[in-house]
mmCIF file of N, CA and C in Angstrom:
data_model
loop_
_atom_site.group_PDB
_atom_site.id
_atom_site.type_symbol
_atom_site.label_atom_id
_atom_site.label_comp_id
_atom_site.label_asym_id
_atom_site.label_seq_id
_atom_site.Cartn_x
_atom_site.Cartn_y
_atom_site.Cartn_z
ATOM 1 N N UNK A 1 -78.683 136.768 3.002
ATOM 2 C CA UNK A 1 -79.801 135.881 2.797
ATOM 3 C C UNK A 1 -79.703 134.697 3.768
ATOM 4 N N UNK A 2 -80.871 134.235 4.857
ATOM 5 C CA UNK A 2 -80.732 133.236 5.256
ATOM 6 C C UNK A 2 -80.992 132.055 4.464
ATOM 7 N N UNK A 3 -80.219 132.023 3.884
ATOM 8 C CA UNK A 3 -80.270 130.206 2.830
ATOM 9 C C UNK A 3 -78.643 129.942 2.444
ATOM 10 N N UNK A 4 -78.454 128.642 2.325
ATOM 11 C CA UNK A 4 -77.585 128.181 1.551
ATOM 12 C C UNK A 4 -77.966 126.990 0.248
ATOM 13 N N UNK A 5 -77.100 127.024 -0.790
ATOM 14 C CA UNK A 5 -77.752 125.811 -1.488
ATOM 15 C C UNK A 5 -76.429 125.081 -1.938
ATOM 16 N N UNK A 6 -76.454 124.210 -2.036
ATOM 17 C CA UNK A 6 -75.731 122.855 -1.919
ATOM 18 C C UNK A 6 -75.822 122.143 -3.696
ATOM 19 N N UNK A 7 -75.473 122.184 -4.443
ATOM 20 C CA UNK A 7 -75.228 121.146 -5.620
ATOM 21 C C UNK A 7 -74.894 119.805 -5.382
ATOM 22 N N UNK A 8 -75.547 118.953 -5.125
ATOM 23 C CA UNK A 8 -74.837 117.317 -5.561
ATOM 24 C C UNK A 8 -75.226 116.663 -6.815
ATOM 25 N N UNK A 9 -74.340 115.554 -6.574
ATOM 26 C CA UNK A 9 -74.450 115.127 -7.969
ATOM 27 C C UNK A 9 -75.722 114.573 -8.864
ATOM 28 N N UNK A 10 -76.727 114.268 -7.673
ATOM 29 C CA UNK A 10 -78.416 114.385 -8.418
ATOM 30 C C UNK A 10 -79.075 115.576 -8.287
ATOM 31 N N UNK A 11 -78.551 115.877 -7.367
ATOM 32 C CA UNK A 11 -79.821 117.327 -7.121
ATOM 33 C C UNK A 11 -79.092 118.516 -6.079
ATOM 34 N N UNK A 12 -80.056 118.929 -5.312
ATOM 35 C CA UNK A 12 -79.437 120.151 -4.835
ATOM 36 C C UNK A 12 -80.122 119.982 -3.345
ATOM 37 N N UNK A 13 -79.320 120.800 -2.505
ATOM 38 C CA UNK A 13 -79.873 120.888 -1.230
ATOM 39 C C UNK A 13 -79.711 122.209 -0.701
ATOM 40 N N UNK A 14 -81.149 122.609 -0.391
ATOM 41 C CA UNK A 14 -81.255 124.295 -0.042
ATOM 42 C C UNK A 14 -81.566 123.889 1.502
ATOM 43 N N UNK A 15 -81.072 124.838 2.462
ATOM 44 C CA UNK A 15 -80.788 125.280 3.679
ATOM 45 C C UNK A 15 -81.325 126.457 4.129
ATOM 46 N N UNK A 16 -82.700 126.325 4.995
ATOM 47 C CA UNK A 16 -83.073 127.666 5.356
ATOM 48 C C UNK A 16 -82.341 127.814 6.794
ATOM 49 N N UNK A 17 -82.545 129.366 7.220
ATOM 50 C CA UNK A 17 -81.913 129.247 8.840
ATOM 51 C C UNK A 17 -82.320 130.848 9.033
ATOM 52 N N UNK A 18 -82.597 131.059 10.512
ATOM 53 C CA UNK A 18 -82.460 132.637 10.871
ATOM 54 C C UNK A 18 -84.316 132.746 10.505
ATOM 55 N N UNK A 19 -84.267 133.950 10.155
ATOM 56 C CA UNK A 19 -85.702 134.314 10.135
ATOM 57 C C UNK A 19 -85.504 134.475 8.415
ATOM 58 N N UNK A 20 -86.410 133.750 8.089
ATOM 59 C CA UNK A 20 -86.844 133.541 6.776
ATOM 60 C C UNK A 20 -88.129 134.527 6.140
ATOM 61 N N UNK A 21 -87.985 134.993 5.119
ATOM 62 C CA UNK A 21 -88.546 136.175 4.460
ATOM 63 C C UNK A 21 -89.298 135.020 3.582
ATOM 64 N N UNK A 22 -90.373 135.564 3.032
ATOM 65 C CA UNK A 22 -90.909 135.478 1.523
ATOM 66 C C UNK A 22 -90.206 135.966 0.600
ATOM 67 N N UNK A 23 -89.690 136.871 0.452
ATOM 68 C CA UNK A 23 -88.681 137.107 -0.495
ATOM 69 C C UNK A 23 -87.393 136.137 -0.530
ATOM 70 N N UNK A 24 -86.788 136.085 1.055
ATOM 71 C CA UNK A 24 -85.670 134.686 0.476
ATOM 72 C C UNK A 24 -85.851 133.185 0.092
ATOM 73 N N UNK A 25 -86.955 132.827 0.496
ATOM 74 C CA UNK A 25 -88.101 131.669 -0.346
ATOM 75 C C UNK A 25 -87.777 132.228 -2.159
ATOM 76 N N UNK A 26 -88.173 133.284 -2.133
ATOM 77 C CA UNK A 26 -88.133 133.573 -3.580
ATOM 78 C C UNK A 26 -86.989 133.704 -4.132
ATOM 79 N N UNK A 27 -86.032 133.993 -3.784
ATOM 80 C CA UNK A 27 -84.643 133.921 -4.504
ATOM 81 C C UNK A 27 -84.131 133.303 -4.750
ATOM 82 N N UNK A 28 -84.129 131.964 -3.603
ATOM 83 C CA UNK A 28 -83.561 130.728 -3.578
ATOM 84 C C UNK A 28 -83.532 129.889 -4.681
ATOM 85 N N UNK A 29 -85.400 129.996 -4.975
ATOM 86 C CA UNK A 29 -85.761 129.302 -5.928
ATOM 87 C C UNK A 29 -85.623 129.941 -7.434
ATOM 88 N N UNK A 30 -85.435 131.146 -7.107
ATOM 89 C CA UNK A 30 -84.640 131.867 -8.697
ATOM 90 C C UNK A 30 -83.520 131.348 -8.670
ATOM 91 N N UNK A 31 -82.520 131.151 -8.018
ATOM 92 C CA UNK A 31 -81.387 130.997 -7.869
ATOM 93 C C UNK A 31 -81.048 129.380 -8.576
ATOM 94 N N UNK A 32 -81.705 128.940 -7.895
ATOM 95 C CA UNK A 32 -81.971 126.928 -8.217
ATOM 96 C C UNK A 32 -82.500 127.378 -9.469
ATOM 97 N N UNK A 33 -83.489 127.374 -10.197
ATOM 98 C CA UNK A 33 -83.846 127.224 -11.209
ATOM 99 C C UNK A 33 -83.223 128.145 -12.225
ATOM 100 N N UNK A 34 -82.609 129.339 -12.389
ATOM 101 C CA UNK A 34 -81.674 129.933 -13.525
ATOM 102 C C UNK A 34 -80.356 128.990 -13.483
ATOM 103 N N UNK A 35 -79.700 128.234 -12.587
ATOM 104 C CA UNK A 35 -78.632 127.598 -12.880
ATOM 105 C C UNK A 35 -78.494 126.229 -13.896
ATOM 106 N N UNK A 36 -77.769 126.363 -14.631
ATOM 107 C CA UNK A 36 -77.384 125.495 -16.128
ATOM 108 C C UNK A 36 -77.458 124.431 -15.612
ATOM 109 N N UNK A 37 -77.662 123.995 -13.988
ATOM 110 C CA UNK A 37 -77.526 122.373 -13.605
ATOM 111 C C UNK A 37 -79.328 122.280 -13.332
ATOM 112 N N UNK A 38 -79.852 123.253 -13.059
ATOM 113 C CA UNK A 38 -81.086 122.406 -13.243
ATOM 114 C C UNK A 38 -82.076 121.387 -13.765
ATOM 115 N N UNK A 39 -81.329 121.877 -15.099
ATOM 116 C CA UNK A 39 -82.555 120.668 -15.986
ATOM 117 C C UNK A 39 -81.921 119.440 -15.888
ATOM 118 N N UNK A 40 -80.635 119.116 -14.731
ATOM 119 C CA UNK A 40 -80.205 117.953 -15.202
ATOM 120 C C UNK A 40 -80.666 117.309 -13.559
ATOM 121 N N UNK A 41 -81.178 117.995 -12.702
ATOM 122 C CA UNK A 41 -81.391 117.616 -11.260
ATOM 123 C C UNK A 41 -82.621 116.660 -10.851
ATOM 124 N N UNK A 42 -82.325 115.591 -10.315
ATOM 125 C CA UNK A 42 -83.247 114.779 -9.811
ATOM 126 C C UNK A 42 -84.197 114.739 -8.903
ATOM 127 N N UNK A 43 -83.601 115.600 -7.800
ATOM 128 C CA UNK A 43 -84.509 116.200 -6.385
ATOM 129 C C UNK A 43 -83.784 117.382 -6.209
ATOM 130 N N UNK A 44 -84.571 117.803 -5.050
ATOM 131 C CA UNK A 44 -84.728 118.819 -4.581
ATOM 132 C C UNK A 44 -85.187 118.592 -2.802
ATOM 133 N N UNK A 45 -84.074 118.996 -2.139
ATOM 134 C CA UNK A 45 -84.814 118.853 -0.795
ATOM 135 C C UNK A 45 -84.226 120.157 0.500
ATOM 136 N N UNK A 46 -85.128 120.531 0.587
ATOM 137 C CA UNK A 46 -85.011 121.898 1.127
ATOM 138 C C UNK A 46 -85.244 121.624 2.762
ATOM 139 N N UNK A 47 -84.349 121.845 3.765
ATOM 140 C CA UNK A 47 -84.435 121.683 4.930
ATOM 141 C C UNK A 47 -85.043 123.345 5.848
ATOM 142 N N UNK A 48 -85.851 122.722 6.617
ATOM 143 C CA UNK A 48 -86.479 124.192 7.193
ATOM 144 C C UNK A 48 -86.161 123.856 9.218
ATOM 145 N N UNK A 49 -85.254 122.851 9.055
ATOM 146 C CA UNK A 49 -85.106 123.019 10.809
ATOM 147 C C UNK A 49 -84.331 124.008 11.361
ATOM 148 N N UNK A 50 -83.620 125.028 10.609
ATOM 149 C CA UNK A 50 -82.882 126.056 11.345
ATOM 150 C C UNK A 50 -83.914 126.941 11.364
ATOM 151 N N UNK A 51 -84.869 127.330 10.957
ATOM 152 C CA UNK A 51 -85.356 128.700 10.932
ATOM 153 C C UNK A 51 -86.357 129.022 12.139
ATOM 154 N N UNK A 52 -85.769 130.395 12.515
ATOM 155 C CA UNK A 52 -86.389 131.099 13.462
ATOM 156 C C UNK A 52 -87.671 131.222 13.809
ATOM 157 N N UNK A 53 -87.829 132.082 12.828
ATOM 158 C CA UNK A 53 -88.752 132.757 12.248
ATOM 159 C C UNK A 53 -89.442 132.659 10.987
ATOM 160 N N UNK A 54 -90.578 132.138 10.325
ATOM 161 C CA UNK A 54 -91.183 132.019 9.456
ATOM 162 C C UNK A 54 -92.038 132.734 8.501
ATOM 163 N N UNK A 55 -91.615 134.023 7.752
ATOM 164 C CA UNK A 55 -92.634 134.627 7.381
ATOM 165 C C UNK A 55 -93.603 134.228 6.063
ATOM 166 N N UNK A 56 -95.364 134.751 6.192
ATOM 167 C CA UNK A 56 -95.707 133.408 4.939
ATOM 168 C C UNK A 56 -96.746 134.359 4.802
ATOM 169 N N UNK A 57 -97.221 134.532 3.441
ATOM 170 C CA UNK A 57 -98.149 135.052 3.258
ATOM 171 C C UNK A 57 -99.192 134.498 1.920
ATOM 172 N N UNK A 58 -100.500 134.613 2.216
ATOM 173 C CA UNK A 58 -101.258 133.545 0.757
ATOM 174 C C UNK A 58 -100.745 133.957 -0.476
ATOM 175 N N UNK A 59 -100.403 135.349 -0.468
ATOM 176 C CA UNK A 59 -100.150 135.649 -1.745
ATOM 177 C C UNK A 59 -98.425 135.194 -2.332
ATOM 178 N N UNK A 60 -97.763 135.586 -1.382
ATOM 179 C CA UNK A 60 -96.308 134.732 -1.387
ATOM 180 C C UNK A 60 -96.574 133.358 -1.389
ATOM 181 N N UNK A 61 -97.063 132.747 -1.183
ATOM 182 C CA UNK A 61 -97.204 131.300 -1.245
ATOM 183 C C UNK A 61 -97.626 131.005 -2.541
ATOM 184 N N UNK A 62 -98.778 131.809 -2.703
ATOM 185 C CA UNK A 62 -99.225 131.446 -4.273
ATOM 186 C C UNK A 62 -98.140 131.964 -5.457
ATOM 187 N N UNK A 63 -97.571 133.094 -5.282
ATOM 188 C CA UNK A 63 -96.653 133.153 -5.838
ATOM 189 C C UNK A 63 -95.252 132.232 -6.578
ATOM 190 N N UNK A 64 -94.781 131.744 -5.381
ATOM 191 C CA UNK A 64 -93.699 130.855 -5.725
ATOM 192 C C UNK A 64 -94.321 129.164 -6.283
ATOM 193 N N UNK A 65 -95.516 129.148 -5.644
ATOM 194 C CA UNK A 65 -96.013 127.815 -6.267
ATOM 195 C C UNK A 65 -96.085 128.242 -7.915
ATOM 196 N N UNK A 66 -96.886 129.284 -8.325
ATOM 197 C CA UNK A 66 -96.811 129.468 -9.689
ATOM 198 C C UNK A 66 -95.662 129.499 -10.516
ATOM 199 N N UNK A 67 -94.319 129.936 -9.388
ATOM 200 C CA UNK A 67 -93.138 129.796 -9.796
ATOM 201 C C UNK A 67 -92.592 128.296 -10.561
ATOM 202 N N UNK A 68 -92.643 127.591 -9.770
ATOM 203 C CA UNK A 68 -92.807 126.345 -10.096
ATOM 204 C C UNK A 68 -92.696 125.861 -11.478
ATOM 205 N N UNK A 69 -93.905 126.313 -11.918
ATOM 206 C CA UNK A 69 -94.854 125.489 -13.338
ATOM 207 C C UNK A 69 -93.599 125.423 -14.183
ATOM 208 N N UNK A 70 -93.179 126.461 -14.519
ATOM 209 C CA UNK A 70 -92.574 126.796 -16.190
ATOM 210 C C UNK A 70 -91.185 125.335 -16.408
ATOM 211 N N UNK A 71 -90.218 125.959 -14.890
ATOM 212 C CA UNK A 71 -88.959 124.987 -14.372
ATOM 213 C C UNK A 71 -89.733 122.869 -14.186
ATOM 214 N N UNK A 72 -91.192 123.158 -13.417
ATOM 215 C CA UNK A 72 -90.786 121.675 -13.761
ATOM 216 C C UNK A 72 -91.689 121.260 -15.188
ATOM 217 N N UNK A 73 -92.037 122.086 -15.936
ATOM 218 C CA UNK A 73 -92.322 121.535 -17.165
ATOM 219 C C UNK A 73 -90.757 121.046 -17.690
ATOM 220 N N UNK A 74 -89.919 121.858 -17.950
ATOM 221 C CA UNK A 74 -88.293 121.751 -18.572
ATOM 222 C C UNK A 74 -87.911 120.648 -17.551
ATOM 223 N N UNK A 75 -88.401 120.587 -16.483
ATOM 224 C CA UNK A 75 -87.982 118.975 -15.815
ATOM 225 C C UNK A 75 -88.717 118.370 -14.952
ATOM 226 N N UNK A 76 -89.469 117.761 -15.463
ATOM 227 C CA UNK A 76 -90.766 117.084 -15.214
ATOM 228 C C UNK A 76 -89.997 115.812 -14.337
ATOM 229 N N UNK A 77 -88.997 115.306 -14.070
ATOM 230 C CA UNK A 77 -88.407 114.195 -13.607
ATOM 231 C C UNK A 77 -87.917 114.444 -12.280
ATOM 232 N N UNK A 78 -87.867 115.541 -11.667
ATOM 233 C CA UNK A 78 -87.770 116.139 -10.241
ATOM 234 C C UNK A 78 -88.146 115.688 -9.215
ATOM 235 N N UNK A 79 -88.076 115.707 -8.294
ATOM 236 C CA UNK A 79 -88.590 115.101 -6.636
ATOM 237 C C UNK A 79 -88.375 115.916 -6.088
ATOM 238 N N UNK A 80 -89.426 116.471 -5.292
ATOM 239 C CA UNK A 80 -89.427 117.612 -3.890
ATOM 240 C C UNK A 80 -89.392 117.038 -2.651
ATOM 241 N N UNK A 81 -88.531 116.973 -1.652
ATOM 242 C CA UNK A 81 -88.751 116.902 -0.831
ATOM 243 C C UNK A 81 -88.303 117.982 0.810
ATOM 244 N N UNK A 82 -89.160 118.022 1.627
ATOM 245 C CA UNK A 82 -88.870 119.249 2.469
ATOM 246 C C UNK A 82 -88.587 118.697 4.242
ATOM 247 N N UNK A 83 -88.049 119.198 4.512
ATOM 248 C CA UNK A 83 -87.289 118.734 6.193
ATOM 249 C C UNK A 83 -88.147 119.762 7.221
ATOM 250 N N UNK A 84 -89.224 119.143 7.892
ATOM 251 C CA UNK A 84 -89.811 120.195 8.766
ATOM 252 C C UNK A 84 -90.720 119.824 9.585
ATOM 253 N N UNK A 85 -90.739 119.979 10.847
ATOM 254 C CA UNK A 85 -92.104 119.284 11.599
ATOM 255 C C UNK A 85 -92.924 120.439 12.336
ATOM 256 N N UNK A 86 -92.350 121.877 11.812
ATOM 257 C CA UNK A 86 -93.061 123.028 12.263
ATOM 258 C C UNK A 86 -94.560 123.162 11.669
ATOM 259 N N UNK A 87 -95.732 123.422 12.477
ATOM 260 C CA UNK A 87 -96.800 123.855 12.814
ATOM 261 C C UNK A 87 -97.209 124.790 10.926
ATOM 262 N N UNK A 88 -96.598 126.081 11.553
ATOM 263 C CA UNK A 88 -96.912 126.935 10.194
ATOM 264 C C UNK A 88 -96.037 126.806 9.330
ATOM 265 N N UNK A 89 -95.026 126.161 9.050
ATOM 266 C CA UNK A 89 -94.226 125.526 7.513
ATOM 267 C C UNK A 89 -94.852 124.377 7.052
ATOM 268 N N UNK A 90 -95.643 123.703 7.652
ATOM 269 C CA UNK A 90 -96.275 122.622 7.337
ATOM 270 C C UNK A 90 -98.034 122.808 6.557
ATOM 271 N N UNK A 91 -98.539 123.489 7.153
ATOM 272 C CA UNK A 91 -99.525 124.467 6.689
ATOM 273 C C UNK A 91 -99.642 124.975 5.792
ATOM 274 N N UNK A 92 -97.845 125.826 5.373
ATOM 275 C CA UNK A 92 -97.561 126.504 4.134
ATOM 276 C C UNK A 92 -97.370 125.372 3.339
ATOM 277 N N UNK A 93 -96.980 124.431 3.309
ATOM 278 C CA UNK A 93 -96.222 123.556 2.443
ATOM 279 C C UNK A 93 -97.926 123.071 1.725
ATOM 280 N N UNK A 94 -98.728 122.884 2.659
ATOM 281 C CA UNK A 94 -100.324 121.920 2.723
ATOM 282 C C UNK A 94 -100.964 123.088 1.460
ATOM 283 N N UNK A 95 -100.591 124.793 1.830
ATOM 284 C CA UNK A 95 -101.338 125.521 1.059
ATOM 285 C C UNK A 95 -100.787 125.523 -0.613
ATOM 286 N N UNK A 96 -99.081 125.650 -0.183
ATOM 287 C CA UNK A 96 -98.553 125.343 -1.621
ATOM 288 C C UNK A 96 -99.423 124.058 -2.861
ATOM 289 N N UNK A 97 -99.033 123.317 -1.724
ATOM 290 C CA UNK A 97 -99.380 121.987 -2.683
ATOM 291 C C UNK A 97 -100.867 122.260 -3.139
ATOM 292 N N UNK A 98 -101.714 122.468 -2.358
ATOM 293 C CA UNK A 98 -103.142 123.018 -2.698
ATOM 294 C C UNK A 98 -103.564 123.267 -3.768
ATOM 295 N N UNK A 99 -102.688 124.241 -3.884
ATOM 296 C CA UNK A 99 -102.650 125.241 -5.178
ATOM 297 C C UNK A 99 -102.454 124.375 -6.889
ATOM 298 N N UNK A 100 -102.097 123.513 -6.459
ATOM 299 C CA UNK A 100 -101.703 122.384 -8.241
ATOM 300 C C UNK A 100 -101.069 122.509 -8.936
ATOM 301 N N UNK A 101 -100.154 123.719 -8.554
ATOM 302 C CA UNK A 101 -98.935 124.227 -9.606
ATOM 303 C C UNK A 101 -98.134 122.833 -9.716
ATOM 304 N N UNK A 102 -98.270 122.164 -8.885
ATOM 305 C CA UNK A 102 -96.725 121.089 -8.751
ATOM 306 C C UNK A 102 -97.710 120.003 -9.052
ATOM 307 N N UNK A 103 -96.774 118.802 -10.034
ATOM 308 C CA UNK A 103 -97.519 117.847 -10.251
ATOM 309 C C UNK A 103 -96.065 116.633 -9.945
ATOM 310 N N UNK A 104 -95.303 117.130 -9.568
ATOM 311 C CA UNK A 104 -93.970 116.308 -9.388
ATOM 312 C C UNK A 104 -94.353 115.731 -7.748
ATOM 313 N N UNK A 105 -93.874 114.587 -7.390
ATOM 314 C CA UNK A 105 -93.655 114.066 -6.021
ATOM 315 C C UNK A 105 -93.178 115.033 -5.096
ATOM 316 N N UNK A 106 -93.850 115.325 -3.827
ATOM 317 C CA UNK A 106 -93.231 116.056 -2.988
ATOM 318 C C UNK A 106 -93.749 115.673 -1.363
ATOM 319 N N UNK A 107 -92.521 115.670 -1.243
ATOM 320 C CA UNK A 107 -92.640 114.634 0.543
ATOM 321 C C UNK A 107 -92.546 115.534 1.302
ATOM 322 N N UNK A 108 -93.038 115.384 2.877
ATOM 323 C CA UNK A 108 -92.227 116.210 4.120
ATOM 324 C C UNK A 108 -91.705 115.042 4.845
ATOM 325 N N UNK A 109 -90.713 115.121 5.350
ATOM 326 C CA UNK A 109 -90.399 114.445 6.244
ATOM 327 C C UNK A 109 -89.752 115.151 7.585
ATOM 328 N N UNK A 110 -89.385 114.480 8.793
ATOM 329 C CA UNK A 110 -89.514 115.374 10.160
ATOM 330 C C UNK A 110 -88.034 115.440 10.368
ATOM 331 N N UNK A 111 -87.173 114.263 9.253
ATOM 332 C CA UNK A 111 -85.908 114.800 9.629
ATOM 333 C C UNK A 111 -85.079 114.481 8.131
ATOM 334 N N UNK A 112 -84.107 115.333 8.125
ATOM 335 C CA UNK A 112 -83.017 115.027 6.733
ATOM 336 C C UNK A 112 -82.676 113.781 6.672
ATOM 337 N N UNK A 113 -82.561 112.918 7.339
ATOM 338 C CA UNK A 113 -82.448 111.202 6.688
ATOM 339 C C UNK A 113 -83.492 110.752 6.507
ATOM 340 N N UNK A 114 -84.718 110.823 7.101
ATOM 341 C CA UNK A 114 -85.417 110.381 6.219
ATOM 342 C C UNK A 114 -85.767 110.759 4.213
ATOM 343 N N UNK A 115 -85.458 112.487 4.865
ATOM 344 C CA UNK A 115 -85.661 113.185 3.395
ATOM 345 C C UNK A 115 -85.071 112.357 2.390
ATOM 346 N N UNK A 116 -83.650 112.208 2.488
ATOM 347 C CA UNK A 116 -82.428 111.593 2.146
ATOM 348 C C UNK A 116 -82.741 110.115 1.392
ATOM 349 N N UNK A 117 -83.294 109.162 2.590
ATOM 350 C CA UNK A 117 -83.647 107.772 2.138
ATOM 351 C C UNK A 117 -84.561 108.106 1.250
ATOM 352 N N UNK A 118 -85.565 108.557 1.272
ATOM 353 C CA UNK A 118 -86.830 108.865 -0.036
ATOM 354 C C UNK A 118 -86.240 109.137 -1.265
ATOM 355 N N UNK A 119 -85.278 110.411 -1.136
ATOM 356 C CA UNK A 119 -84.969 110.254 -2.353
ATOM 357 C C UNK A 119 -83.836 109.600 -3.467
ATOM 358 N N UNK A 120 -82.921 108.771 -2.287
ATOM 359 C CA UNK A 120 -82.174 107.588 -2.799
ATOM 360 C C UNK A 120 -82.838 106.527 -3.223
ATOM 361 N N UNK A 121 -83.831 106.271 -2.895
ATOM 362 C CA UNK A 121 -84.467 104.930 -3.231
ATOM 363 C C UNK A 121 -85.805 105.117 -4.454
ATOM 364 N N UNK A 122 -86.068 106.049 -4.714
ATOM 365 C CA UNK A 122 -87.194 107.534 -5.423
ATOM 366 C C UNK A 122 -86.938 106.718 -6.403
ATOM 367 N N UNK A 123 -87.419 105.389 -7.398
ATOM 368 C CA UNK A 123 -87.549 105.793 -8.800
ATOM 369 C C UNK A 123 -87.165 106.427 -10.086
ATOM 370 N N UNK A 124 -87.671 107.779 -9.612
ATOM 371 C CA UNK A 124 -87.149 108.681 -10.285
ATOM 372 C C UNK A 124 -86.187 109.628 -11.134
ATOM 373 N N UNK A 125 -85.292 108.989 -10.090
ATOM 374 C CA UNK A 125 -84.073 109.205 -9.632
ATOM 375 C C UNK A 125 -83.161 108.568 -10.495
ATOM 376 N N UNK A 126 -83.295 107.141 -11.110
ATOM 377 C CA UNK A 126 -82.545 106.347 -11.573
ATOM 378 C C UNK A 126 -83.561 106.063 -12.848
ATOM 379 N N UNK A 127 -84.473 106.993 -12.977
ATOM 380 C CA UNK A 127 -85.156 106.758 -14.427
ATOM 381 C C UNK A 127 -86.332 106.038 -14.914
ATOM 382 N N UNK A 128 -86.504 105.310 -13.448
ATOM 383 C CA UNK A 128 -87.454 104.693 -13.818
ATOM 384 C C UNK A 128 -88.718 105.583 -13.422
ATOM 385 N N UNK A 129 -89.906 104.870 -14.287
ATOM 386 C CA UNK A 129 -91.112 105.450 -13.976
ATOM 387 C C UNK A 129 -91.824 105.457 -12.139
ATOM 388 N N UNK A 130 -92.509 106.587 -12.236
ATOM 389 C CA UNK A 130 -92.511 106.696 -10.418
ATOM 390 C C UNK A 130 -93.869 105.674 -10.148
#
């Protein structure tokens, strides 16, 4: 699988790289959300500057956005944020959000420190209201 995911102590950090599938989009996020540390995670920030190759499709897109719903109902206190200044990941991200599955904060930013500062300083994060 091109992904890695990362546990810290608020949240998690997923790592795409190589040529990226719709299906490993989809696992990832099975993967993150069946683990016993989820409901306790603050963000979420998924970096997309290694990847090759991008594969995306409306229906995969709509898919994993619907994915979404159930995990941030059980944690409605979440922060998304995504690492990417590519053309068609940015597009996808524009169609995801589209869609309204997600009602949680979700940023792009063009590089992992910025991602980073957003969600250290996030509100959210420390409980307070966003």
């Amino acid at each position: 699988m091109p992904y890695e995911i990362r546990w810290e102590a608020a949240g998690v950090f997923r790592r795409f790289f190589g040529d990226l599938k719709v299906a490993d989009r989809r696992a990832s996020l099975l993967e993150i959300c069946r683990d016993p540390r989820f409901d306790e995670l603050r963000y979420a920030i998924t970096d997309y500057s290694d990847v090759q190759a991008y594969e995306s499709t409306p229906a995969g897109t709509e898919e994993i956005a619907a994915m979404h719903v159930g995990p941030l109902l059980t944690n409605p206190r979440l922060i998304i944020a995504a690492v990417t200044d590519r053309a068609e990941i940015l597009a996808d991200i524009r169609y995801f959000k589209d869609r309204g599955f997600t009602r949680v904060p979700y940023r792009v930013f063009a590089t992992l420190d910025q991602a980073r500062r957003w969600t250290e300083r996030h509100p959210r994060i420390y409980g307070r209201a966003a």
